[in-house]
Amino acid sequence: MKREEILQKTIRVIRDCVPELQEQELSEASVVNTDMGMDSMNFILVICRLEALFDVKIPDRQWQKLATLGDVVDAIEKRCRA
Amino acid sequence: MEERFAGFRELLQRRSGSALPALAYDRGGEKQLLSYAGFAGQAFAREAQYRKDGAGLVLLAAETSPETVVSLFAHILAGQDVLLCDPSLPDELFLQAARMTRAEAAEADPELLELLAPALARPSGRRRGGEGRLIFFTSGTSARSKAAVLTSDAFCRSAWNGQSMLPCREGDVLLSILPLAHVFGFVCSLLWGLGYGACVALGRGRRHFLDDCRYFEPTILPAVPALLEALLRMDALNPGLRTVLIGAAPCTEQTIRAVRAKGISVRFGYGLTETASGLAISTEDDDPFAMALCPDTEAMIEEGEIAVRTPCLMESYFGGENPAVNGKFYTGDLGYLDDRGRLHVTGRKKEMLVLPSGVKIFCPEAERALERLLPGAEAAVVLRGGRPVLLAAGCPAELAEKAVAAYNRTVPRAEQLAGAALHPGPLPRTATGKLKRWMLEENA
């Protein structure tokens, strides 16, 4: 799966889980924390949905290190390739 | 009168003959049960093993599982102190926690053990004569915060306090999805249930927050407000649920109403890490935020601040500092007692922000870190729309944003700042240089 495709699917999941972000422009540089109106509970929901969608598992301790949307895409892409 | 236990040994001994389930858990997609007899038997067997160890203080950072719970009890029975840590903490905080407490052994996954190995102290062989103690960090298990040292007796008294106000029984299923490394999670989602014969269902981890209620079908759910709101939003509460116990952070009246509309009783607990949680629990009358004091608790208001006397109070902070004055502990919370003697908490006196998730941010500490990233500028952390933001003075907006990004890389996700704003002119301060936070809140 191409990186751009992962990014677009990830953005759709985020918008679906966090309705407040429907209108907000999101890019790889977007910071994935409360900056996006995403509290820690929403973040958990997003990651769980992404894991199911892409059939990957990002280790719990890795979650802490995902700072931007690009980091999330990196983590998924790496595991899709594996 | 509810049964009271003097420690974990007594609690286990009283239930060691029971075939009823103590723990429910998932193994490979199958629901499993461990009886009280089985649980006690395993804990006593493991205790004998741990008595041969030389470690006086063990850092326990494993995921919640029956093995972790057995291990935790066994260490305490063996006279070893236990520092409970959330396994998802950033590496640096783990290392700080281990060094600060001089942990001598650790139980965690292999990756974490490798990380921690160089930070562990040499086993001292200094086990306690009686039961070991539990060590909890006061704000979100951050190694930068203070570590409270609490006895198993204090925890059993806290569980008894809760039970006296809100009984659980054999036949109840109490769902445990809160981190056990937080006092509210430890007492209300584990010890309370085990002390009074309920079956404690150990949640399957963060990935299952939303389906654990349907999977384990609890009758009682301890939760923090953010979790409860997510469960409500996703319609994930099971039909058999009869009680939700909320703690660790303020909850909105709207959420309480929405849960009650489902026929579920909502109770709100108040307590601190230093008091092993249970001080007061709301009743089910007109005011959902009015809390009745637990039987062992004496509360008084001094200059607006809530002070308490309770046998659940910690021994001291790690290192020996004991802030209690004549057994009276000043909570740092503002509140009042109404004409029926019910406690109302109105705010925080100390410089701490409590987020809707229950996570606490100690402002001065965050501000010092931010000011190191913004030489020559001033920094304040304030809440805006329920989210923490940097309010900076004396620097351009771009630098403030960069400082936030750099700061966020050093703290747990739940403590990260939502952004930065500029304050017009210098930050308002008292004559002694302390920030006038109430003015900042208005300006934010």
Short mmCIF file of C-alpha atoms in Angstrom, two decimals:
data_model
loop_
_atom_site.label_atom_id
_atom_site.label_comp_id
_atom_site.label_asym_id
_atom_site.label_seq_id
_atom_site.Cartn_x
_atom_site.Cartn_y
_atom_site.Cartn_z
CA MET A 1 0.00 0.00 0.00
CA LYS A 2 1.36 3.41 -0.94
CA ARG A 3 2.19 5.93 1.74
CA GLU A 4 -0.27 8.49 0.39
CA GLU A 5 -3.06 5.91 0.54
CA ILE A 6 -2.20 5.12 4.18
CA LEU A 7 -2.20 8.84 4.97
CA GLN A 8 -5.61 9.45 3.40
CA LYS A 9 -7.18 6.43 5.10
CA THR A 10 -5.67 7.52 8.42
CA ILE A 11 -7.10 11.02 8.01
CA ARG A 12 -10.54 9.52 7.28
CA VAL A 13 -10.36 7.42 10.46
CA ILE A 14 -9.32 10.45 12.52
CA ARG A 15 -12.19 12.55 11.13
CA ASP A 16 -14.59 9.70 11.76
CA CYS A 17 -13.48 9.24 15.40
CA VAL A 18 -13.11 12.93 16.24
CA PRO A 19 -16.03 14.84 14.69
CA GLU A 20 -14.47 18.16 15.78
CA LEU A 21 -11.79 17.57 13.16
CA GLN A 22 -14.15 17.16 10.20
CA GLU A 23 -13.29 20.57 8.83
CA GLN A 24 -9.67 20.83 9.89
CA GLU A 25 -6.88 20.48 7.37
CA LEU A 26 -4.64 17.57 8.29
CA SER A 27 -1.21 16.74 6.96
CA GLU A 28 1.74 14.58 7.94
CA ALA A 29 3.06 17.48 10.00
CA SER A 30 -0.11 17.73 12.12
CA VAL A 31 0.68 17.04 15.75
CA VAL A 32 -1.32 14.07 17.00
CA ASN A 33 -2.20 15.26 20.47
CA THR A 34 -4.67 17.58 22.07
CA ASP A 35 -3.64 20.15 19.46
CA MET A 36 -6.03 18.37 17.12
CA GLY A 37 -8.83 18.26 19.61
CA MET A 38 -7.86 14.68 20.22
CA ASP A 39 -7.69 13.74 23.89
CA SER A 40 -5.93 10.62 25.06
CA MET A 41 -9.15 8.57 24.86
CA ASN A 42 -9.78 9.62 21.25
CA PHE A 43 -6.19 8.81 20.44
CA ILE A 44 -6.72 5.27 21.72
CA LEU A 45 -9.87 4.94 19.58
CA VAL A 46 -8.03 6.17 16.49
CA ILE A 47 -5.09 3.80 16.93
CA CYS A 48 -7.42 0.83 17.55
CA ARG A 49 -9.41 1.62 14.40
CA LEU A 50 -6.21 2.01 12.37
CA GLU A 51 -4.83 -1.29 13.64
CA ALA A 52 -8.03 -3.05 12.59
CA LEU A 53 -8.17 -1.29 9.22
CA PHE A 54 -4.58 -2.02 8.25
CA ASP A 55 -4.37 -5.35 10.09
CA VAL A 56 -1.26 -4.31 12.00
CA LYS A 57 -0.40 -4.05 15.67
CA ILE A 58 1.58 -1.10 16.97
CA PRO A 59 3.10 -2.05 20.35
CA ASP A 60 1.62 -0.09 23.26
CA ARG A 61 4.97 1.37 24.24
CA GLN A 62 5.37 2.69 20.70
CA TRP A 63 2.18 4.76 20.99
CA GLN A 64 3.94 7.15 23.30
CA LYS A 65 6.44 7.96 20.58
CA LEU A 66 3.90 8.88 17.88
CA ALA A 67 4.07 12.68 17.83
CA THR A 68 2.77 13.63 14.38
CA LEU A 69 0.39 12.19 11.83
CA GLY A 70 3.49 11.36 9.78
CA ASP A 71 4.82 9.26 12.68
CA VAL A 72 1.53 7.33 12.74
CA VAL A 73 1.76 6.72 8.99
CA ASP A 74 5.41 5.62 9.40
CA ALA A 75 4.44 3.12 12.07
CA ILE A 76 1.67 1.65 9.94
CA GLU A 77 3.73 1.61 6.75
CA LYS A 78 6.60 -0.17 8.50
CA ARG A 79 4.28 -2.88 9.80
CA CYS A 80 2.39 -3.24 6.51
CA ARG A 81 5.72 -3.96 4.82
CA ALA A 82 6.81 -6.47 7.48
CA MET B 1 -21.01 -3.83 59.66
CA GLU B 2 -18.67 -4.66 56.81
CA GLU B 3 -15.66 -6.87 57.45
CA ARG B 4 -12.38 -5.00 57.88
CA PHE B 5 -8.96 -6.46 57.13
CA ALA B 6 -5.67 -5.48 58.71
CA GLY B 7 -3.68 -6.22 55.57
CA PHE B 8 -3.46 -8.34 52.45
CA ARG B 9 -2.68 -11.56 54.35
CA GLU B 10 -5.85 -11.34 56.39
CA LEU B 11 -7.87 -10.48 53.30
CA LEU B 12 -6.55 -13.53 51.44
CA GLN B 13 -6.88 -15.86 54.42
CA ARG B 14 -10.56 -14.97 54.90
CA ARG B 15 -11.33 -15.94 51.32
CA SER B 16 -8.86 -18.77 50.80
CA GLY B 17 -11.58 -21.43 51.12
CA SER B 18 -13.93 -19.89 48.58
CA ALA B 19 -14.54 -21.51 45.22
CA LEU B 20 -16.17 -18.34 43.92
CA PRO B 21 -14.33 -16.46 41.16
CA ALA B 22 -11.89 -13.81 42.33
CA LEU B 23 -10.60 -12.89 38.87
CA ALA B 24 -12.03 -13.16 35.39
CA TYR B 25 -9.70 -12.61 32.47
CA ASP B 26 -9.17 -13.39 28.82
CA ARG B 27 -6.70 -15.92 27.52
CA GLY B 28 -6.51 -16.43 23.78
CA GLY B 29 -10.04 -15.21 23.23
CA GLU B 30 -11.52 -17.44 25.97
CA LYS B 31 -12.90 -16.09 29.21
CA GLN B 32 -11.18 -17.71 32.21
CA LEU B 33 -11.85 -17.64 35.94
CA LEU B 34 -9.53 -17.92 38.94
CA SER B 35 -11.23 -18.76 42.24
CA TYR B 36 -10.48 -17.03 45.51
CA ALA B 37 -8.98 -20.30 46.77
CA GLY B 38 -6.79 -20.54 43.67
CA PHE B 39 -5.78 -16.90 43.88
CA ALA B 40 -4.82 -17.13 47.57
CA GLY B 41 -2.99 -20.41 47.01
CA GLN B 42 -0.92 -18.93 44.20
CA ALA B 43 -0.14 -15.78 46.18
CA PHE B 44 1.04 -17.75 49.24
CA ALA B 45 3.15 -20.09 47.09
CA ARG B 46 4.76 -17.15 45.33
CA GLU B 47 5.33 -15.42 48.66
CA ALA B 48 7.52 -18.31 49.77
CA GLN B 49 9.52 -17.90 46.57
CA TYR B 50 9.96 -14.15 47.03
CA ARG B 51 11.11 -14.57 50.61
CA LYS B 52 14.23 -16.16 49.20
CA ASP B 53 14.91 -13.06 47.06
CA GLY B 54 17.22 -10.36 48.24
CA ALA B 55 15.24 -7.41 46.84
CA GLY B 56 13.72 -4.96 49.29
CA LEU B 57 11.90 -2.84 46.69
CA VAL B 58 10.47 -4.20 43.46
CA LEU B 59 9.36 -2.09 40.51
CA LEU B 60 6.30 -3.76 38.98
CA ALA B 61 5.44 -2.55 35.51
CA ALA B 62 3.69 -5.48 33.92
CA GLU B 63 0.38 -5.34 32.05
CA THR B 64 -2.65 -6.14 34.23
CA SER B 65 -3.11 -9.91 34.33
CA PRO B 66 -3.84 -12.56 36.98
CA GLU B 67 -0.11 -13.23 37.20
CA THR B 68 0.59 -9.55 37.87
CA VAL B 69 -2.07 -9.36 40.58
CA VAL B 70 -0.83 -12.56 42.25
CA SER B 71 2.71 -11.28 42.04
CA LEU B 72 1.79 -7.93 43.55
CA PHE B 73 0.08 -9.54 46.55
CA ALA B 74 2.92 -12.05 46.99
CA HIS B 75 5.60 -9.35 47.09
CA ILE B 76 3.67 -7.47 49.76
CA LEU B 77 3.14 -10.66 51.79
CA ALA B 78 6.85 -11.38 51.52
CA GLY B 79 7.67 -8.02 53.08
CA GLN B 80 8.91 -6.40 49.88
CA ASP B 81 7.92 -2.84 49.00
CA VAL B 82 6.35 -2.52 45.55
CA LEU B 83 6.49 0.46 43.22
CA LEU B 84 3.68 0.14 40.68
CA CYS B 85 4.32 1.80 37.31
CA ASP B 86 2.19 2.09 34.21
CA PRO B 87 4.01 -0.03 31.58
CA SER B 88 3.34 2.55 28.86
CA LEU B 89 5.41 5.28 30.54
CA PRO B 90 8.17 6.86 28.44
CA ASP B 91 11.57 5.23 28.96
CA GLU B 92 13.05 8.26 30.70
CA LEU B 93 10.32 8.32 33.34
CA PHE B 94 10.86 4.64 34.08
CA LEU B 95 14.54 5.22 34.63
CA GLN B 96 13.84 8.21 36.87
CA ALA B 97 11.32 6.20 38.91
CA ALA B 98 13.75 3.33 39.37
CA ARG B 99 16.62 5.60 40.39
CA MET B 100 14.56 7.81 42.66
CA THR B 101 13.16 4.90 44.65
CA ARG B 102 16.36 2.85 44.45
CA ALA B 103 14.40 -0.12 43.14
CA GLU B 104 16.36 -3.33 43.50
CA ALA B 105 14.40 -5.59 41.15
CA ALA B 106 11.84 -5.19 38.41
CA GLU B 107 9.06 -7.21 36.85
CA ALA B 108 8.20 -6.11 33.34
CA ASP B 109 8.44 -7.28 29.75
CA PRO B 110 11.93 -8.20 28.50
CA GLU B 111 12.40 -4.92 26.62
CA LEU B 112 11.67 -2.87 29.72
CA LEU B 113 13.79 -5.10 31.92
CA GLU B 114 16.74 -4.50 29.63
CA LEU B 115 16.14 -0.75 29.84
CA LEU B 116 15.83 -0.80 33.62
CA ALA B 117 18.71 -3.15 34.42
CA PRO B 118 21.42 -0.45 34.66
CA ALA B 119 19.18 1.72 36.88
CA LEU B 120 18.48 -0.93 39.51
CA ALA B 121 20.27 -0.84 42.85
CA ARG B 122 22.08 -3.83 44.30
CA PRO B 123 19.69 -6.08 46.28
CA SER B 124 19.93 -5.02 49.91
CA GLY B 125 18.11 -7.94 51.49
CA ARG B 126 16.17 -5.36 53.55
CA ARG B 127 12.75 -6.95 53.55
CA ARG B 128 10.25 -5.75 56.10
CA GLY B 129 9.22 -7.88 59.06
CA GLY B 130 5.52 -7.53 58.31
CA GLU B 131 3.87 -6.82 54.98
CA GLY B 132 5.59 -4.68 52.38
CA ARG B 133 4.32 -1.25 51.38
CA LEU B 134 3.04 0.14 48.11
CA ILE B 135 4.53 3.17 46.46
CA PHE B 136 2.50 5.34 44.12
CA PHE B 137 3.47 8.53 42.35
CA THR B 138 1.16 11.37 43.22
CA SER B 139 0.46 12.70 39.75
CA GLY B 140 0.15 10.27 36.91
CA THR B 141 3.08 8.04 38.00
CA SER B 142 5.52 10.61 36.70
CA ALA B 143 8.94 10.17 38.19
CA ARG B 144 9.09 13.94 38.62
CA SER B 145 6.27 13.90 41.12
CA LYS B 146 6.37 12.73 44.71
CA ALA B 147 6.11 9.09 45.62
CA ALA B 148 3.69 8.27 48.45
CA VAL B 149 4.46 5.26 50.62
CA LEU B 150 1.33 3.47 51.81
CA THR B 151 0.80 0.35 53.90
CA SER B 152 -1.44 -2.56 52.95
CA ASP B 153 -3.43 -1.75 56.08
CA ALA B 154 -4.15 1.77 54.78
CA PHE B 155 -5.36 0.29 51.50
CA CYS B 156 -7.58 -2.25 53.24
CA ARG B 157 -9.08 0.56 55.32
CA SER B 158 -9.68 2.55 52.16
CA ALA B 159 -11.44 -0.43 50.56
CA TRP B 160 -13.52 -0.80 53.73
CA ASN B 161 -14.40 2.88 53.59
CA GLY B 162 -15.63 2.43 50.02
CA GLN B 163 -17.52 -0.73 50.91
CA SER B 164 -19.26 1.01 53.80
CA MET B 165 -20.59 3.63 51.42
CA LEU B 166 -21.14 1.59 48.28
CA PRO B 167 -21.25 -2.16 48.92
CA CYS B 168 -20.23 -4.78 46.39
CA ARG B 169 -21.11 -8.41 46.95
CA GLU B 170 -20.56 -11.98 45.83
CA GLY B 171 -22.20 -12.17 42.42
CA ASP B 172 -21.04 -8.69 41.44
CA VAL B 173 -18.61 -8.38 38.55
CA LEU B 174 -16.33 -5.39 38.86
CA LEU B 175 -14.61 -4.41 35.62
CA SER B 176 -11.00 -3.36 36.08
CA ILE B 177 -9.85 -1.23 33.15
CA LEU B 178 -8.13 1.57 35.00
CA PRO B 179 -4.37 1.49 35.43
CA LEU B 180 -3.44 -0.19 38.70
CA ALA B 181 -0.49 2.17 38.99
CA HIS B 182 -2.93 4.88 40.04
CA VAL B 183 -4.37 4.74 43.53
CA PHE B 184 -7.98 5.15 42.38
CA GLY B 185 -7.54 2.28 39.91
CA PHE B 186 -5.78 0.09 42.45
CA VAL B 187 -8.30 0.53 45.24
CA CYS B 188 -11.56 0.89 43.36
CA SER B 189 -11.01 -1.44 40.44
CA LEU B 190 -9.13 -4.20 42.25
CA LEU B 191 -8.83 -4.22 46.04
CA TRP B 192 -12.41 -3.21 46.82
CA GLY B 193 -13.77 -6.08 44.71
CA LEU B 194 -11.32 -8.67 46.05
CA GLY B 195 -11.92 -7.58 49.63
CA TYR B 196 -15.65 -8.08 49.48
CA GLY B 197 -16.15 -11.16 47.34
CA ALA B 198 -16.90 -9.69 43.90
CA CYS B 199 -15.36 -11.14 40.76
CA VAL B 200 -12.82 -8.67 39.40
CA ALA B 201 -12.76 -8.84 35.60
CA LEU B 202 -9.35 -7.78 34.34
CA GLY B 203 -9.77 -5.67 31.20
CA ARG B 204 -8.03 -6.79 28.03
CA GLY B 205 -6.04 -3.62 27.54
CA ARG B 206 -6.53 -0.32 25.76
CA ARG B 207 -7.60 -1.93 22.51
CA HIS B 208 -10.67 -3.33 24.24
CA PHE B 209 -11.82 -0.36 26.30
CA LEU B 210 -14.96 -0.13 24.22
CA ASP B 211 -15.93 -3.78 24.13
CA ASP B 212 -14.85 -4.99 27.57
CA CYS B 213 -18.23 -4.07 29.08
CA ARG B 214 -20.05 -6.31 26.62
CA TYR B 215 -17.43 -9.05 27.01
CA PHE B 216 -17.27 -9.24 30.82
CA GLU B 217 -20.79 -7.94 31.57
CA PRO B 218 -19.87 -6.10 34.77
CA THR B 219 -22.33 -4.94 37.37
CA ILE B 220 -19.89 -2.29 38.65
CA LEU B 221 -17.59 -0.08 36.61
CA PRO B 222 -14.99 2.22 38.16
CA ALA B 223 -14.03 4.82 35.53
CA VAL B 224 -12.48 8.22 34.95
CA PRO B 225 -14.68 10.85 33.25
CA ALA B 226 -12.96 10.71 29.85
CA LEU B 227 -13.37 6.95 29.68
CA LEU B 228 -16.99 7.07 30.77
CA GLU B 229 -17.77 9.74 28.18
CA ALA B 230 -16.20 7.60 25.43
CA LEU B 231 -18.20 4.54 26.56
CA LEU B 232 -21.37 6.60 26.52
CA ARG B 233 -20.64 8.09 23.11
CA MET B 234 -20.04 4.66 21.60
CA ASP B 235 -23.03 3.13 23.42
CA ALA B 236 -20.66 0.58 24.95
CA LEU B 237 -22.17 0.19 28.43
CA ASN B 238 -23.72 -3.25 28.99
CA PRO B 239 -27.37 -3.64 30.03
CA GLY B 240 -26.53 -5.42 33.32
CA LEU B 241 -24.37 -2.58 34.60
CA ARG B 242 -25.89 -1.13 37.76
CA THR B 243 -23.22 1.16 39.21
CA VAL B 244 -20.53 3.45 37.82
CA LEU B 245 -17.99 4.84 40.28
CA ILE B 246 -16.24 7.91 38.91
CA GLY B 247 -13.00 9.24 40.28
CA ALA B 248 -9.66 10.91 39.62
CA ALA B 249 -11.11 14.02 37.92
CA PRO B 250 -14.21 16.19 37.88
CA CYS B 251 -17.12 14.89 35.83
CA THR B 252 -19.79 16.98 34.13
CA GLU B 253 -23.38 16.92 35.31
CA GLN B 254 -24.39 16.18 31.71
CA THR B 255 -22.41 12.90 31.76
CA ILE B 256 -23.86 11.92 35.12
CA ARG B 257 -27.39 12.57 33.84
CA ALA B 258 -26.78 10.60 30.65
CA VAL B 259 -25.59 7.56 32.62
CA ARG B 260 -28.45 7.80 35.10
CA ALA B 261 -30.90 7.96 32.19
CA LYS B 262 -29.79 4.41 31.38
CA GLY B 263 -30.90 3.28 34.82
CA ILE B 264 -27.33 3.12 36.09
CA SER B 265 -26.42 4.53 39.47
CA VAL B 266 -23.56 7.03 39.29
CA ARG B 267 -21.37 7.70 42.28
CA PHE B 268 -18.46 10.07 42.46
CA GLY B 269 -15.46 9.34 44.68
CA TYR B 270 -13.04 11.80 46.19
CA GLY B 271 -9.62 10.93 47.50
CA LEU B 272 -5.92 11.47 47.00
CA THR B 273 -2.92 9.28 46.42
CA GLU B 274 -1.67 10.28 49.86
CA THR B 275 -4.89 9.02 51.46
CA ALA B 276 -5.06 5.71 49.57
CA SER B 277 -8.05 7.11 47.71
CA GLY B 278 -11.33 6.84 49.68
CA LEU B 279 -12.28 9.96 51.63
CA ALA B 280 -15.81 10.70 50.44
CA ILE B 281 -18.37 9.32 47.98
CA SER B 282 -21.37 11.06 46.51
CA THR B 283 -24.83 9.89 47.41
CA GLU B 284 -27.74 9.49 45.05
CA ASP B 285 -29.72 12.51 46.13
CA ASP B 286 -30.44 15.75 44.32
CA ASP B 287 -26.89 17.08 44.14
CA PRO B 288 -24.59 14.61 42.34
CA PHE B 289 -21.48 16.44 43.55
CA ALA B 290 -22.31 16.48 47.26
CA MET B 291 -20.24 13.78 48.90
CA ALA B 292 -20.74 12.02 52.20
CA LEU B 293 -17.57 11.47 54.18
CA CYS B 294 -16.42 7.87 54.54
CA PRO B 295 -16.82 6.50 58.10
CA ASP B 296 -13.11 6.74 58.97
CA THR B 297 -12.69 10.25 57.60
CA GLU B 298 -12.74 13.49 59.50
CA ALA B 299 -12.73 16.59 57.30
CA MET B 300 -12.42 20.25 58.15
CA ILE B 301 -12.13 23.41 56.10
CA GLU B 302 -9.26 25.74 56.93
CA GLU B 303 -9.03 28.99 55.00
CA GLY B 304 -11.05 27.36 52.26
CA GLU B 305 -8.79 24.32 52.02
CA ILE B 306 -9.96 20.79 52.76
CA ALA B 307 -7.93 19.11 55.50
CA VAL B 308 -8.50 15.51 56.56
CA ARG B 309 -7.68 13.04 59.29
CA THR B 310 -7.86 9.44 58.13
CA PRO B 311 -6.23 6.13 59.03
CA CYS B 312 -5.74 5.65 55.28
CA LEU B 313 -3.05 8.34 55.21
CA MET B 314 0.34 7.45 53.73
CA GLU B 315 3.29 6.76 56.01
CA SER B 316 5.25 9.52 54.30
CA TYR B 317 6.56 10.53 50.91
CA PHE B 318 9.43 8.40 49.71
CA GLY B 319 12.51 9.62 51.51
CA GLY B 320 10.67 10.36 54.74
CA GLU B 321 9.02 13.75 54.21
CA ASN B 322 5.72 13.77 56.06
CA PRO B 323 3.51 16.80 55.42
CA ALA B 324 0.81 15.82 57.94
CA VAL B 325 0.49 18.15 60.93
CA ASN B 326 -0.77 16.34 64.06
CA GLY B 327 -2.19 13.66 61.78
CA LYS B 328 -4.02 16.27 59.74
CA PHE B 329 -3.32 16.29 56.01
CA TYR B 330 -3.96 19.39 53.92
CA THR B 331 -5.29 18.23 50.57
CA GLY B 332 -4.57 21.32 48.49
CA ASP B 333 -8.19 21.20 47.34
CA LEU B 334 -10.65 23.97 47.98
CA GLY B 335 -14.14 23.13 49.20
CA TYR B 336 -16.78 23.41 51.86
CA LEU B 337 -19.00 21.32 54.07
CA ASP B 338 -22.72 21.98 53.62
CA ASP B 339 -25.30 22.08 56.40
CA ARG B 340 -25.73 18.29 56.10
CA GLY B 341 -22.01 17.75 56.56
CA ARG B 342 -21.53 16.78 52.94
CA LEU B 343 -18.26 17.68 51.25
CA HIS B 344 -18.14 19.82 48.09
CA VAL B 345 -14.87 20.21 46.20
CA THR B 346 -14.66 23.49 44.33
CA GLY B 347 -11.12 23.67 42.98
CA ARG B 348 -7.46 23.15 43.48
CA LYS B 349 -5.46 25.35 45.73
CA LYS B 350 -2.13 24.05 44.62
CA GLU B 351 -0.75 24.77 41.23
CA MET B 352 -2.04 21.68 39.55
CA LEU B 353 -4.22 21.34 36.48
CA VAL B 354 -6.57 18.36 36.45
CA LEU B 355 -7.54 17.36 32.92
CA PRO B 356 -10.83 15.61 32.05
CA SER B 357 -8.86 12.37 31.67
CA GLY B 358 -7.81 12.57 35.33
CA VAL B 359 -4.24 13.37 34.34
CA LYS B 360 -2.65 16.07 36.44
CA ILE B 361 -0.10 18.62 35.32
CA PHE B 362 2.04 20.33 37.93
CA CYS B 363 2.32 23.81 36.41
CA PRO B 364 5.56 25.10 37.98
CA GLU B 365 7.44 22.03 36.78
CA ALA B 366 6.08 22.31 33.24
CA GLU B 367 6.78 26.03 33.24
CA ARG B 368 10.39 25.57 34.31
CA ALA B 369 10.90 23.12 31.46
CA LEU B 370 9.26 25.48 28.97
CA GLU B 371 11.32 28.45 30.14
CA ARG B 372 14.47 26.46 29.57
CA LEU B 373 13.31 26.12 25.96
CA LEU B 374 12.49 29.84 25.77
CA PRO B 375 15.50 31.68 27.19
CA GLY B 376 14.58 35.16 28.35
CA ALA B 377 10.83 34.57 28.02
CA GLU B 378 8.16 33.78 30.61
CA ALA B 379 5.95 30.70 30.50
CA ALA B 380 2.71 29.75 32.19
CA VAL B 381 0.58 26.66 31.66
CA VAL B 382 -3.15 27.31 31.76
CA LEU B 383 -6.33 25.51 30.78
CA ARG B 384 -8.18 26.68 27.72
CA GLY B 385 -11.37 24.85 26.78
CA GLY B 386 -10.34 22.07 29.15
CA ARG B 387 -6.99 21.63 27.42
CA PRO B 388 -3.55 22.70 28.69
CA VAL B 389 -1.78 25.39 26.69
CA LEU B 390 1.38 27.43 27.03
CA LEU B 391 0.88 31.11 27.66
CA ALA B 392 4.16 32.79 26.79
CA ALA B 393 5.40 36.34 27.23
CA GLY B 394 8.48 37.96 25.74
CA CYS B 395 8.96 35.78 22.68
CA PRO B 396 7.53 35.44 19.15
CA ALA B 397 4.61 33.05 18.56
CA GLU B 398 6.73 30.80 16.36
CA LEU B 399 9.25 30.19 19.16
CA ALA B 400 6.45 29.46 21.62
CA GLU B 401 5.00 26.86 19.23
CA LYS B 402 8.42 25.28 18.80
CA ALA B 403 8.88 25.15 22.57
CA VAL B 404 5.56 23.35 22.92
CA ALA B 405 6.55 20.80 20.28
CA ALA B 406 9.91 20.22 22.00
CA TYR B 407 8.30 20.00 25.44
CA ASN B 408 5.66 17.54 24.22
CA ARG B 409 8.37 15.16 23.14
CA THR B 410 9.53 14.85 26.74
CA VAL B 411 6.26 14.10 28.54
CA PRO B 412 3.61 11.37 28.38
CA ARG B 413 0.97 11.91 25.71
CA ALA B 414 -1.75 12.59 28.21
CA GLU B 415 0.27 15.50 29.67
CA GLN B 416 1.11 17.14 26.35
CA LEU B 417 0.16 20.74 25.68
CA ALA B 418 -2.46 21.61 23.09
CA GLY B 419 -0.70 24.70 21.76
CA ALA B 420 0.69 28.11 22.59
CA ALA B 421 -0.68 31.62 22.96
CA LEU B 422 1.06 34.90 23.63
CA HIS B 423 0.34 37.03 26.67
CA PRO B 424 0.25 40.78 26.03
CA GLY B 425 3.04 42.12 28.24
CA PRO B 426 4.78 40.45 31.20
CA LEU B 427 2.92 37.74 33.12
CA PRO B 428 1.10 39.09 36.20
CA ARG B 429 2.92 38.22 39.42
CA THR B 430 2.61 38.81 43.14
CA ALA B 431 5.15 40.89 45.05
CA THR B 432 7.05 37.69 45.77
CA GLY B 433 7.16 36.78 42.10
CA LYS B 434 4.50 34.08 42.13
CA LEU B 435 2.20 33.90 39.13
CA LYS B 436 -1.30 35.24 39.62
CA ARG B 437 -2.91 32.24 37.98
CA TRP B 438 -6.47 33.43 38.23
CA MET B 439 -5.56 36.41 36.07
CA LEU B 440 -3.91 34.16 33.54
CA GLU B 441 -7.00 31.98 33.24
CA GLU B 442 -9.00 35.06 32.35
CA ASN B 443 -6.45 36.24 29.79
CA ALA B 444 -6.04 32.82 28.22
#
